[in-house]
Short mmCIF file of C-alpha atoms in Angstrom, two decimals:
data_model
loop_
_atom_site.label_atom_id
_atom_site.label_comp_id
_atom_site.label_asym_id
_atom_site.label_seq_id
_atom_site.Cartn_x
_atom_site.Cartn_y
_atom_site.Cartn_z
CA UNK X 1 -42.31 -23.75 23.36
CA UNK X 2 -42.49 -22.65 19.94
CA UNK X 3 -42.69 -19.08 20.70
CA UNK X 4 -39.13 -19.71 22.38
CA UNK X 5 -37.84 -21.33 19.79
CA UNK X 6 -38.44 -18.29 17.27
CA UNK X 7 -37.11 -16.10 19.51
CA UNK X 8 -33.94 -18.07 20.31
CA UNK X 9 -34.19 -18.50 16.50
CA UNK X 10 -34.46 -14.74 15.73
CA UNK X 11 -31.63 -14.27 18.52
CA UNK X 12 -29.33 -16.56 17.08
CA UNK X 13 -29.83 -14.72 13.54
CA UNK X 14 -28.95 -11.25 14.98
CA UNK X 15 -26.06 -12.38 17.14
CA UNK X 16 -24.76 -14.14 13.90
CA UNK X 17 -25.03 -10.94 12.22
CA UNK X 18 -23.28 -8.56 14.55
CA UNK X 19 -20.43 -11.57 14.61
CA UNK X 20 -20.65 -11.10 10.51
CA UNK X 21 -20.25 -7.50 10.61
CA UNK X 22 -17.42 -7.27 12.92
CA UNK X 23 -15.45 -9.67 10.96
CA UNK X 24 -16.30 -7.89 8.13
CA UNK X 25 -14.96 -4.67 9.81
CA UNK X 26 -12.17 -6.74 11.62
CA UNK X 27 -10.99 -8.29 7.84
CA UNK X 28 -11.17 -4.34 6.76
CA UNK X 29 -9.23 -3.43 10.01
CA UNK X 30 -6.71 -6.05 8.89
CA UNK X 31 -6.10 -4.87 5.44
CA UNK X 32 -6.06 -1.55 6.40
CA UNK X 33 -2.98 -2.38 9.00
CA UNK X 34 -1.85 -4.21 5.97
CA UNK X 35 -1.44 -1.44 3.86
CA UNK X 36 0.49 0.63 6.76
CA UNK X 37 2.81 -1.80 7.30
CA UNK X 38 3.60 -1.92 3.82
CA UNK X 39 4.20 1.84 3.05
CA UNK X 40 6.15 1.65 6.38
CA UNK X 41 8.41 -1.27 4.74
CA UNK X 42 8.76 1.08 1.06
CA UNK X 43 9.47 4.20 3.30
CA UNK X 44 12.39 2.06 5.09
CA UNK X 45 13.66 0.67 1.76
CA UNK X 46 13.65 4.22 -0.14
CA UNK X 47 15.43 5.82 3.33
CA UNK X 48 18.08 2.77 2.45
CA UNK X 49 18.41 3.81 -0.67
CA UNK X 50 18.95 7.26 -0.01
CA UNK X 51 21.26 6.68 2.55
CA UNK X 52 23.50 4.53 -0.09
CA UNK X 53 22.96 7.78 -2.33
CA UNK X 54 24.09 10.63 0.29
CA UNK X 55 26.90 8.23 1.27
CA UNK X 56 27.77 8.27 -2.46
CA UNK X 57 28.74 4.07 -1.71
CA UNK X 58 28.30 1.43 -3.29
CA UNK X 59 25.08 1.04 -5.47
CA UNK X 60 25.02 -2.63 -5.42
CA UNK X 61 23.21 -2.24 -1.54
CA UNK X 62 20.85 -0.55 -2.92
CA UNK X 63 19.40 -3.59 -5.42
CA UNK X 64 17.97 -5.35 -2.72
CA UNK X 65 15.82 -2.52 -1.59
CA UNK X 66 14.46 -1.67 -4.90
CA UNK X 67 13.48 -5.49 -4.83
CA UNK X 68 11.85 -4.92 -1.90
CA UNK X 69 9.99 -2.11 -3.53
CA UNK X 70 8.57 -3.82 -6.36
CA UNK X 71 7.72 -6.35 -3.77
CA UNK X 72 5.80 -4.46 -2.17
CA UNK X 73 4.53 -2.43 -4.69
CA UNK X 74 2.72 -5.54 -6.28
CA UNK X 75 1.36 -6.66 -2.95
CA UNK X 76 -0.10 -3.00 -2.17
CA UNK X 77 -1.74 -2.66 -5.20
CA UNK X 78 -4.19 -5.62 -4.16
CA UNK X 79 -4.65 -3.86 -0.56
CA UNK X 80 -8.02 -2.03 -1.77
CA UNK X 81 -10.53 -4.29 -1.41
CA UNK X 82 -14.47 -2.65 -1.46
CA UNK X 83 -15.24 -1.46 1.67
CA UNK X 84 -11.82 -1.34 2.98
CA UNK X 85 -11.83 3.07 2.82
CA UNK X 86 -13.06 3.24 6.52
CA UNK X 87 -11.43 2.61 9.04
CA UNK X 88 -7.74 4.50 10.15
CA UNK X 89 -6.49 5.15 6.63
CA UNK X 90 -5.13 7.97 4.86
CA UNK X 91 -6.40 6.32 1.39
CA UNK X 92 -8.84 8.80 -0.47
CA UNK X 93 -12.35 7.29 -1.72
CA UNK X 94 -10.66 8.61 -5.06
CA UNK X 95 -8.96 5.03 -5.19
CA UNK X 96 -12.25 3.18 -4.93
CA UNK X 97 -13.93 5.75 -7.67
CA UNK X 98 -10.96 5.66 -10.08
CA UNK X 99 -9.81 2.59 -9.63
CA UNK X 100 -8.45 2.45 -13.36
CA UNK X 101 -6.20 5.78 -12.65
CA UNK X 102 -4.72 4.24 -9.04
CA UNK X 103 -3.45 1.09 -10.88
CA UNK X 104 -2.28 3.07 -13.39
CA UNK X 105 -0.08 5.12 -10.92
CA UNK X 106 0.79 1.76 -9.45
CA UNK X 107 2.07 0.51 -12.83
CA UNK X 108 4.02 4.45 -12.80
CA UNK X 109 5.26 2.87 -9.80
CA UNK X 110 6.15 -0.48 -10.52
CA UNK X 111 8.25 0.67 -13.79
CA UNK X 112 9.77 3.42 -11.53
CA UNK X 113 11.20 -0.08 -8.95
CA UNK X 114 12.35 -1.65 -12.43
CA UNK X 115 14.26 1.31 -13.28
CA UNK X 116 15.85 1.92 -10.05
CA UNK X 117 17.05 -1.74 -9.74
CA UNK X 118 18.63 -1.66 -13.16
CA UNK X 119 20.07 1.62 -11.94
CA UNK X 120 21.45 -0.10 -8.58
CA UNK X 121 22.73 -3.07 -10.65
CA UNK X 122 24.93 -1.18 -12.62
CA UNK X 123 27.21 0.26 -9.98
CA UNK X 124 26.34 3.83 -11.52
CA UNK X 125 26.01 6.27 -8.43
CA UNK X 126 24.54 9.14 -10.96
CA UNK X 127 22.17 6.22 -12.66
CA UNK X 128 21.03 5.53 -9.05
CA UNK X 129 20.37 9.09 -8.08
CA UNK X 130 18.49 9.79 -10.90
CA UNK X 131 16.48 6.86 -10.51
CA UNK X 132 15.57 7.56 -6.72
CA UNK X 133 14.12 10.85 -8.07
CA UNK X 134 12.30 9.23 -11.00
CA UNK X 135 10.86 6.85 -8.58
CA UNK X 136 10.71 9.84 -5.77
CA UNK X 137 8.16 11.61 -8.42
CA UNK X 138 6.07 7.95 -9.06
CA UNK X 139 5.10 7.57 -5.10
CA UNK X 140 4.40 11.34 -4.93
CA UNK X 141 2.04 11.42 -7.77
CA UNK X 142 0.09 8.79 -6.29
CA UNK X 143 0.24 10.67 -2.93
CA UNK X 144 -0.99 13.82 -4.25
CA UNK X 145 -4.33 11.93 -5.89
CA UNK X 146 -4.49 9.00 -3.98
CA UNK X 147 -3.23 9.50 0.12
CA UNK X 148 -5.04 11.94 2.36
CA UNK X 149 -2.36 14.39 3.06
CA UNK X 150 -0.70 14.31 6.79
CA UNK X 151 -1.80 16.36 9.57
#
């Protein structure tokens, strides 16, 4: 009887532990989808923007999308958690080993949204335009040190 007991006990411990790892890696999966589905969201906002550019219309469409941005921007930043590099991400490990220079760029990033609503706001299409490139250069900068580049 006791001899079961342990090794229901022992059981019991182990199955608890593969359950604790895979919602470990499940609560990694989910930040990781996370992330995606917020670059998709910047991508979609920064296409919007560029579409109000190339259409040379009016900027003021373009202030809720660089609200969006900053938005997102501020939510992303806190999408790193440890552990969180494996999985299906394009996130270097440079992020987890400089963690100091990725907020940085996400600060680059944040003032880049600030500028480009101001820039929206004020009905100025050239304002705007320059904006989207200033804030064009932010994202790519923390591509180039930060994002795996695509296949």
């Amino acid at each position: 009887m006791r001899k079961t007991l342990v090794v229901a006990l022992i059981g019991a411990l182990a199955a608890g532990g593969m359950v604790g790892g895979a919602t470990i890696a499940m609560a990694q999966g989910d930040v990781i989808a996370e992330r995606k589905e917020n670059r998709k969201q910047a991508a979609a906002a920064m296409r919007a923007i560029k579409g109000i550019i190339d259409a040379k219309g009016p900027t003021s469409g373009a202030v809720e999308q660089a609200a969006k941005l900053k938005t997102l921007e501020v939510a992303f930043a806190k999408q790193f958690p440890a552990g969180s590099d494996k999985g299906d991400t394009k996130a270097l490990p440079a992020i987890w080993t400089d963690m100091a220079g990725f907020q940085a760029a996400n600060k680059v990033a944040d003032a880049a949204y600030d500028k480009l609503a101001v820039a929206a706001g004020s009905g100025n299409l050239e304002a705007l335009t320059a904006a989207f490139a200033e804030t064009g250069k932010a994202c790519g900068a923390c591509h180039d040190k930060f994002r795996a580049k695509a296949n």
